[in-house]
Amino acid sequence: MRRRKAIALMAATAFGGVLAPPLFASPALAAPCEEPLVYGSPANQLPRQLWPEERLNYVDAWTHTRGKGVKVAIVDSGVDTSHPQLRGRVAPYDVTRSGLQDCVGHGTQVAGIIGGRDLRAQGISFFGVAPEAQLISVKMAVKSQGNDSRWTPLAIRKAVDLGAKVINISSQSPDLPDLRRAVAYAQRHDVVIVSVAGNLTDEQKQTPEKSYPASYPGVISVGALSKDGKLAGFSNTVTPVTVTAPGQAVVSTWPRDAYKADDGTSLAAPYVAGTAVLIRSFNPRLTYLQVKERIERTADGAQVQGTGSGVVNPLRAVTTVSTGAAPAAPAGAHRVSIDQPPPEDHLGKVLALSFTAAALTAAAAIGTAALITPAGRRRNWRPGA
């Protein structure tokens, strides 16, 4: 097997972007996309059913809410706002001063999982958790490596000031003062922050470290569930985990009207962020800590270290009776990564999606499947140095 290249992104600092002036000294201007974006696969190659939608069954929660009235921010690499499942749904912003395009594709994936519109009537099997949420994209990364470490804190603050009540941060960072302050700023404004437990790469398996902002008090930290219902082998167990969600062979939206399969805790987090959106839409009086507690208490049973309270259960999280709030949560350039899929050993060489029709068998646990097969090298993300 060819080894996948592990990709690190660095996050951000000066508040601003294309629609607001910076509050602090602005980092150097970032260039437009410096790396070619791989192609995904067209909608007509999607399997008829996708395992995360079946496992979480979040459509059951839609009889109560689809996320209407809640703003959710995707602090990531930007979003392709022209994608059919995202078109007209995303308000894009940028703190990198490089333009609004998604140069990496990752933010488009995260946005689709959180709020991709339901197009099943058109034969599209993929759909987001909260398809009526108001999506905000705050771009904080422009390429695979060498991004400014100050951009993530700025993006968090920007999202808060834009009125986001849920923020998804599928990135890993050291414990930086600006990041701590930005998370505290969001929590003072009663914002739910969902982030990633992180992936273990070959280089880290002997010395895993905590991932931030996931390890901060009050942040919902998400580990990755594999297709067999167990904790994925790449999911970091050193970071304190709140809950798990599907993070292996996850199909989502991809730039150029395409779809792609990836794995990693970065794709597990948006399922939980979408669930937080549903909760806040159905019961907007809950505080961010009550939302976190509700997600924990309604999860489907912990298994081992690294699974937290278990697998997120959107329907139960939305409909359960409130249990009260938990206790209140309390410079230089560093390499910070958008959390991306683990090394090739865990899933194979998938980068662009490609689906091969699979024969149905009597032994199948569910009456559907289309195997997702490699269509090129896939990118991986890992925490930077």
Protein backbone atom coordinates (compact mmCIF):
# COMPACT_ATOMS: atom_id res chain seq x y z
CA MET A 1 0.00 0.00 0.00
CA ARG A 2 1.17 3.47 -0.74
CA ARG A 3 1.52 5.55 2.35
CA ARG A 4 -0.67 8.58 2.51
CA LYS A 5 0.96 11.91 3.12
CA ALA A 6 0.05 13.29 6.53
CA ILE A 7 -0.93 16.92 6.22
CA ALA A 8 -0.63 19.57 8.90
CA LEU A 9 -2.36 22.90 8.87
CA MET A 10 -1.52 25.86 10.99
CA ALA A 11 -4.28 28.02 12.43
CA ALA A 12 -4.71 31.80 12.90
CA THR A 13 -4.61 35.15 14.70
CA ALA A 14 -5.53 38.71 13.73
CA PHE A 15 -9.23 39.25 13.85
CA GLY A 16 -10.61 40.33 10.61
CA GLY A 17 -10.82 38.79 7.20
CA VAL A 18 -12.60 39.96 4.13
CA LEU A 19 -15.52 41.61 5.89
CA ALA A 20 -13.95 43.11 9.00
CA PRO A 21 -10.72 44.95 9.79
CA PRO A 22 -8.18 43.23 12.04
CA LEU A 23 -8.19 43.94 15.75
CA PHE A 24 -4.55 42.98 16.16
CA ALA A 25 -1.48 43.04 13.97
CA SER A 26 -2.45 41.18 10.84
CA PRO A 27 -0.45 38.11 9.78
CA ALA A 28 1.22 38.08 6.42
CA LEU A 29 -1.15 37.88 3.48
CA ALA A 30 -1.77 34.31 2.39
CA ALA A 31 -1.50 33.34 -1.24
CA PRO A 32 -4.39 31.80 -3.16
CA CYS A 33 -4.60 28.00 -3.35
CA GLU A 34 -1.07 26.67 -3.59
CA GLU A 35 -1.88 22.98 -3.91
CA PRO A 36 -4.06 21.26 -6.50
CA LEU A 37 -7.35 20.03 -5.08
CA VAL A 38 -8.07 16.39 -5.81
CA TYR A 39 -11.31 15.48 -7.52
CA GLY A 40 -14.13 13.66 -5.80
CA SER A 41 -16.84 11.53 -7.38
CA PRO A 42 -20.20 12.59 -8.80
CA ALA A 43 -23.51 12.13 -7.03
CA ASN A 44 -24.52 9.27 -9.31
CA GLN A 45 -21.74 7.14 -7.78
CA LEU A 46 -23.02 7.49 -4.22
CA PRO A 47 -24.14 4.27 -2.55
CA ARG A 48 -27.87 3.99 -2.00
CA GLN A 49 -27.35 4.05 1.76
CA LEU A 50 -24.56 5.41 3.95
CA TRP A 51 -23.68 3.89 7.28
CA PRO A 52 -23.43 7.09 9.43
CA GLU A 53 -26.96 8.15 8.44
CA GLU A 54 -28.21 4.67 9.36
CA ARG A 55 -26.20 4.40 12.59
CA LEU A 56 -27.24 7.77 14.01
CA ASN A 57 -30.68 7.86 12.35
CA TYR A 58 -30.91 11.58 12.93
CA VAL A 59 -33.89 11.92 10.59
CA ASP A 60 -35.99 10.72 13.54
CA ALA A 61 -35.19 14.00 15.27
CA TRP A 62 -36.53 15.97 12.31
CA THR A 63 -40.12 15.49 13.46
CA HIS A 64 -39.11 17.92 16.24
CA THR A 65 -36.57 20.18 14.52
CA ARG A 66 -34.22 20.38 11.57
CA GLY A 67 -32.08 23.08 13.14
CA LYS A 68 -33.99 26.12 11.98
CA GLY A 69 -33.01 29.40 13.60
CA VAL A 70 -29.57 28.32 14.83
CA LYS A 71 -26.33 29.68 13.42
CA VAL A 72 -23.47 27.18 13.33
CA ALA A 73 -19.93 28.13 12.35
CA ILE A 74 -17.50 25.91 10.49
CA VAL A 75 -14.05 27.11 11.53
CA ASP A 76 -12.05 25.34 8.87
CA SER A 77 -10.52 25.68 5.40
CA GLY A 78 -13.50 27.48 3.88
CA VAL A 79 -16.53 26.02 2.11
CA ASP A 80 -17.45 25.57 -1.53
CA THR A 81 -20.71 27.48 -1.33
CA SER A 82 -21.72 26.46 -4.85
CA HIS A 83 -22.20 22.79 -3.97
CA PRO A 84 -25.85 21.77 -4.61
CA GLN A 85 -26.34 20.67 -1.02
CA LEU A 86 -24.83 23.87 0.36
CA ARG A 87 -25.80 26.47 -2.24
CA GLY A 88 -27.59 29.44 -0.67
CA ARG A 89 -27.00 27.99 2.79
CA VAL A 90 -23.57 29.34 3.77
CA ALA A 91 -22.43 32.82 4.81
CA PRO A 92 -18.67 32.80 4.07
CA TYR A 93 -15.98 34.80 5.90
CA ASP A 94 -12.21 34.68 5.95
CA VAL A 95 -9.57 35.63 8.51
CA THR A 96 -6.66 34.60 6.28
CA ARG A 97 -7.19 37.42 3.75
CA SER A 98 -6.67 34.90 0.96
CA GLY A 99 -10.18 34.71 -0.48
CA LEU A 100 -13.19 32.58 0.32
CA GLN A 101 -12.44 29.47 -1.72
CA ASP A 102 -11.88 26.13 0.01
CA CYS A 103 -8.34 25.28 -1.06
CA VAL A 104 -8.26 22.03 0.87
CA GLY A 105 -11.79 20.62 0.69
CA HIS A 106 -12.00 19.81 4.36
CA GLY A 107 -14.34 22.64 5.35
CA THR A 108 -16.74 21.63 2.58
CA GLN A 109 -16.86 18.12 4.03
CA VAL A 110 -17.56 19.39 7.54
CA ALA A 111 -20.26 21.79 6.35
CA GLY A 112 -22.04 19.02 4.48
CA ILE A 113 -22.19 16.74 7.51
CA ILE A 114 -23.55 19.51 9.70
CA GLY A 115 -26.11 21.02 7.36
CA GLY A 116 -26.15 19.55 3.87
CA ARG A 117 -29.68 19.83 2.50
CA ASP A 118 -31.86 16.76 2.13
CA LEU A 119 -31.95 15.80 -1.56
CA ARG A 120 -33.13 12.22 -1.21
CA ALA A 121 -36.04 13.01 -3.52
CA GLN A 122 -33.38 13.54 -6.19
CA GLY A 123 -31.65 10.27 -5.40
CA ILE A 124 -28.87 11.74 -3.20
CA SER A 125 -28.32 9.41 -0.24
CA PHE A 126 -26.10 11.84 1.68
CA PHE A 127 -27.66 14.55 3.86
CA GLY A 128 -26.62 16.63 6.85
CA VAL A 129 -27.70 16.37 10.47
CA ALA A 130 -29.37 19.80 10.66
CA PRO A 131 -30.42 20.74 7.10
CA GLU A 132 -32.21 23.94 8.13
CA ALA A 133 -29.38 25.39 10.20
CA GLN A 134 -27.79 28.69 9.20
CA LEU A 135 -24.23 27.86 8.18
CA ILE A 136 -21.32 30.25 8.66
CA SER A 137 -17.94 29.43 7.17
CA VAL A 138 -14.96 31.13 8.79
CA LYS A 139 -11.85 30.25 6.83
CA MET A 140 -8.71 29.75 8.93
CA ALA A 141 -6.48 27.65 6.67
CA VAL A 142 -5.31 28.05 3.09
CA LYS A 143 -3.09 25.06 2.45
CA SER A 144 -1.84 21.81 3.90
CA GLN A 145 1.16 23.25 5.74
CA GLY A 146 2.61 26.56 6.81
CA ASN A 147 -0.54 28.42 7.84
CA ASP A 148 -0.42 31.10 10.52
CA SER A 149 -1.10 29.67 13.97
CA ARG A 150 -3.05 32.76 15.02
CA TRP A 151 -5.91 32.24 12.59
CA THR A 152 -7.94 29.74 14.63
CA PRO A 153 -8.44 32.04 17.65
CA LEU A 154 -9.42 34.86 15.31
CA ALA A 155 -11.87 32.61 13.49
CA ILE A 156 -13.49 31.59 16.76
CA ARG A 157 -13.96 35.21 17.80
CA LYS A 158 -15.28 36.11 14.38
CA ALA A 159 -17.83 33.28 14.58
CA VAL A 160 -19.00 34.45 17.98
CA ASP A 161 -19.40 38.04 16.81
CA LEU A 162 -21.41 36.80 13.82
CA GLY A 163 -23.91 35.22 16.21
CA ALA A 164 -22.96 31.54 15.98
CA LYS A 165 -24.43 29.48 18.82
CA VAL A 166 -22.49 26.35 17.84
CA ILE A 167 -18.92 26.25 16.50
CA ASN A 168 -17.28 23.20 14.96
CA ILE A 169 -13.47 23.20 15.11
CA SER A 170 -12.04 20.14 13.38
CA SER A 171 -8.46 21.14 14.14
CA GLN A 172 -5.76 20.22 16.60
CA SER A 173 -3.49 22.70 18.28
CA PRO A 174 -1.05 23.05 21.16
CA ASP A 175 -2.37 24.76 24.26
CA LEU A 176 -1.84 28.34 23.11
CA PRO A 177 -2.85 31.42 25.17
CA ASP A 178 -4.74 33.04 22.28
CA LEU A 179 -6.69 29.83 21.71
CA ARG A 180 -7.59 29.55 25.41
CA ARG A 181 -8.79 33.15 25.43
CA ALA A 182 -10.83 32.70 22.26
CA VAL A 183 -12.58 29.62 23.68
CA ALA A 184 -13.30 31.48 26.92
CA TYR A 185 -14.69 34.38 24.86
CA ALA A 186 -17.06 32.00 23.06
CA GLN A 187 -18.18 30.37 26.29
CA ARG A 188 -18.88 33.73 27.90
CA HIS A 189 -21.24 34.27 24.97
CA ASP A 190 -22.90 30.88 25.63
CA VAL A 191 -21.55 29.22 22.48
CA VAL A 192 -21.27 25.44 22.20
CA ILE A 193 -17.83 24.47 20.91
CA VAL A 194 -17.35 21.02 19.38
CA SER A 195 -13.83 19.87 18.55
CA VAL A 196 -11.79 16.77 17.75
CA ALA A 197 -10.03 14.31 20.03
CA GLY A 198 -7.44 14.03 17.27
CA ASN A 199 -5.91 11.26 15.21
CA LEU A 200 -2.90 9.15 16.03
CA THR A 201 -0.33 8.94 13.28
CA ASP A 202 2.54 6.50 13.09
CA GLU A 203 4.87 9.11 14.54
CA GLN A 204 2.58 9.79 17.50
CA LYS A 205 1.48 6.35 18.56
CA GLN A 206 4.23 6.07 21.16
CA THR A 207 3.77 9.59 22.55
CA PRO A 208 0.20 10.80 21.96
CA GLU A 209 -0.63 14.25 23.25
CA LYS A 210 -3.81 16.04 24.18
CA SER A 211 -5.57 17.91 21.41
CA TYR A 212 -6.75 21.50 21.86
CA PRO A 213 -9.26 23.11 21.98
CA ALA A 214 -10.92 19.74 22.62
CA SER A 215 -9.19 19.35 26.00
CA TYR A 216 -10.42 22.66 27.42
CA PRO A 217 -13.21 22.55 30.03
CA GLY A 218 -16.68 22.92 28.57
CA VAL A 219 -15.65 21.95 25.03
CA ILE A 220 -17.37 18.89 23.53
CA SER A 221 -14.57 16.57 22.44
CA VAL A 222 -15.37 13.92 19.84
CA GLY A 223 -13.72 10.57 19.11
CA ALA A 224 -14.22 8.46 16.01
CA LEU A 225 -16.46 5.41 15.69
CA SER A 226 -15.55 2.74 13.16
CA LYS A 227 -18.03 0.91 10.94
CA ASP A 228 -17.99 -2.12 13.27
CA GLY A 229 -19.27 0.03 16.14
CA LYS A 230 -15.96 0.18 18.00
CA LEU A 231 -13.58 3.03 18.71
CA ALA A 232 -11.53 3.63 15.57
CA GLY A 233 -7.91 2.60 15.97
CA PHE A 234 -6.68 6.07 15.01
CA SER A 235 -8.85 7.97 17.52
CA ASN A 236 -6.71 9.66 20.18
CA THR A 237 -7.52 8.34 23.66
CA VAL A 238 -5.28 10.80 25.52
CA THR A 239 -7.57 13.74 24.82
CA PRO A 240 -10.58 13.59 27.18
CA VAL A 241 -13.50 12.46 25.01
CA THR A 242 -17.11 13.52 25.53
CA VAL A 243 -18.77 11.25 22.96
CA THR A 244 -17.99 9.41 19.72
CA ALA A 245 -19.54 9.60 16.25
CA PRO A 246 -18.91 7.96 12.87
CA GLY A 247 -15.39 8.74 11.72
CA GLN A 248 -14.44 5.94 9.32
CA ALA A 249 -15.36 5.73 5.62
CA VAL A 250 -17.50 8.85 6.01
CA VAL A 251 -18.91 10.27 2.77
CA SER A 252 -19.57 13.99 2.53
CA THR A 253 -19.74 16.92 0.16
CA TRP A 254 -16.59 17.92 -1.73
CA PRO A 255 -15.75 20.91 -3.93
CA ARG A 256 -16.83 20.93 -7.58
CA ASP A 257 -20.26 19.42 -6.85
CA ALA A 258 -18.59 16.17 -5.81
CA TYR A 259 -18.47 13.73 -2.89
CA LYS A 260 -15.55 12.05 -1.17
CA ALA A 261 -14.98 9.44 1.51
CA ASP A 262 -12.54 10.06 4.35
CA ASP A 263 -11.96 9.00 7.91
CA GLY A 264 -10.78 10.81 11.00
CA THR A 265 -12.11 12.44 14.14
CA SER A 266 -12.47 15.61 12.05
CA LEU A 267 -15.46 14.04 10.33
CA ALA A 268 -16.90 12.67 13.57
CA ALA A 269 -17.07 16.10 15.23
CA PRO A 270 -19.60 17.65 12.80
CA TYR A 271 -22.14 14.91 13.54
CA VAL A 272 -22.03 16.08 17.15
CA ALA A 273 -22.05 19.75 16.18
CA GLY A 274 -25.15 19.07 14.07
CA THR A 275 -26.76 17.39 17.06
CA ALA A 276 -25.97 20.45 19.20
CA VAL A 277 -27.69 22.58 16.56
CA LEU A 278 -30.82 20.41 16.76
CA ILE A 279 -30.83 20.71 20.55
CA ARG A 280 -30.46 24.49 20.52
CA SER A 281 -33.16 24.82 17.89
CA PHE A 282 -35.63 22.67 19.84
CA ASN A 283 -34.81 24.18 23.23
CA PRO A 284 -32.97 27.51 22.85
CA ARG A 285 -33.07 28.17 26.59
CA LEU A 286 -30.42 25.56 27.32
CA THR A 287 -26.95 26.92 28.11
CA TYR A 288 -23.88 25.62 26.32
CA LEU A 289 -23.03 23.49 29.36
CA GLN A 290 -26.54 22.04 29.46
CA VAL A 291 -26.25 21.14 25.80
CA LYS A 292 -22.95 19.39 26.51
CA GLU A 293 -24.44 17.55 29.47
CA ARG A 294 -27.47 16.49 27.45
CA ILE A 295 -25.29 15.06 24.68
CA GLU A 296 -23.27 13.15 27.28
CA ARG A 297 -26.23 11.79 29.23
CA THR A 298 -28.14 10.61 26.18
CA ALA A 299 -25.22 8.90 24.42
CA ASP A 300 -25.35 5.18 23.73
CA GLY A 301 -23.08 3.60 26.33
CA ALA A 302 -19.32 3.94 26.67
CA GLN A 303 -17.18 0.97 25.66
CA VAL A 304 -13.50 1.61 26.35
CA GLN A 305 -11.18 4.49 27.12
CA GLY A 306 -11.55 7.14 24.48
CA THR A 307 -15.28 6.64 23.89
CA GLY A 308 -16.44 9.07 26.58
CA SER A 309 -20.13 8.60 27.33
CA GLY A 310 -20.64 6.58 24.14
CA VAL A 311 -22.06 7.22 20.69
CA VAL A 312 -24.03 10.44 20.19
CA ASN A 313 -27.79 9.84 19.93
CA PRO A 314 -29.44 12.80 18.17
CA LEU A 315 -33.07 11.87 18.85
CA ARG A 316 -32.55 11.26 22.55
CA ALA A 317 -30.39 14.36 22.85
CA VAL A 318 -33.15 16.50 21.37
CA THR A 319 -36.11 15.02 23.22
CA THR A 320 -34.76 14.12 26.65
CA VAL A 321 -35.81 16.11 29.70
CA SER A 322 -33.24 18.68 30.74
CA THR A 323 -30.98 17.63 33.58
CA GLY A 324 -29.48 20.97 34.54
CA ALA A 325 -26.15 22.58 33.95
CA ALA A 326 -22.69 21.28 34.72
CA PRO A 327 -20.17 23.40 36.64
CA ALA A 328 -18.99 26.54 34.84
CA ALA A 329 -15.92 26.23 32.65
CA PRO A 330 -13.33 28.15 33.51
CA ALA A 331 2.74 33.92 20.53
CA GLY A 332 4.67 32.90 18.38
CA ALA A 333 3.92 30.69 15.42
CA HIS A 334 3.01 27.09 16.20
CA ARG A 335 2.02 24.36 13.83
CA VAL A 336 -1.67 23.60 14.18
CA SER A 337 -3.55 21.05 12.13
CA ILE A 338 -7.00 20.66 10.75
CA ASP A 339 -7.67 17.15 11.92
CA GLN A 340 -7.58 14.87 8.88
CA PRO A 341 -7.69 11.15 8.20
CA PRO A 342 -5.06 8.82 9.72
CA PRO A 343 -2.28 6.99 7.88
CA GLU A 344 -3.14 4.63 5.08
CA ASP A 345 -2.94 1.57 7.30
CA HIS A 346 -6.37 2.34 8.73
CA LEU A 347 -8.56 2.68 5.67
CA GLY A 348 -6.68 2.31 2.42
CA LYS A 349 -5.70 4.68 -0.30
CA VAL A 350 -8.97 6.60 -0.62
CA LEU A 351 -8.67 10.25 -1.47
CA ALA A 352 -11.18 10.83 -4.22
CA LEU A 353 -14.39 8.89 -3.93
CA SER A 354 -15.15 6.04 -6.15
CA PHE A 355 -17.81 3.47 -5.55
CA THR A 356 -17.93 -0.12 -6.72
CA ALA A 357 -21.26 -1.85 -6.70
CA ALA A 358 -21.25 -4.70 -4.21
CA ALA A 359 -23.33 -7.83 -4.44
CA LEU A 360 -26.02 -8.16 -1.79
CA THR A 361 -25.58 -11.28 0.31
CA ALA A 362 -27.80 -13.15 2.72
CA ALA A 363 -25.28 -12.55 5.45
CA ALA A 364 -25.45 -8.77 5.14
CA ALA A 365 -26.51 -7.04 8.33
CA ILE A 366 -28.33 -4.42 6.30
CA GLY A 367 -29.83 -4.70 2.86
CA THR A 368 -27.55 -2.25 1.16
CA ALA A 369 -24.00 -1.50 0.39
CA ALA A 370 -21.72 -0.08 -2.14
CA LEU A 371 -18.06 -0.33 -1.39
CA ILE A 372 -16.12 2.84 -1.47
CA THR A 373 -12.94 2.13 -3.40
CA PRO A 374 -9.86 4.23 -3.95
CA ALA A 375 -9.81 6.69 -6.79
CA GLY A 376 -6.48 8.23 -5.99
CA ARG A 377 -4.27 9.15 -3.09
CA ARG A 378 -6.02 10.70 -0.12
CA ARG A 379 -4.73 13.38 2.19
CA ASN A 380 -4.14 12.90 5.90
CA TRP A 381 -3.87 15.50 8.60
CA ARG A 382 -1.84 15.22 11.72
CA PRO A 383 -1.00 17.47 14.61
CA GLY A 384 1.96 19.61 13.76
CA ALA A 385 5.11 20.00 15.69
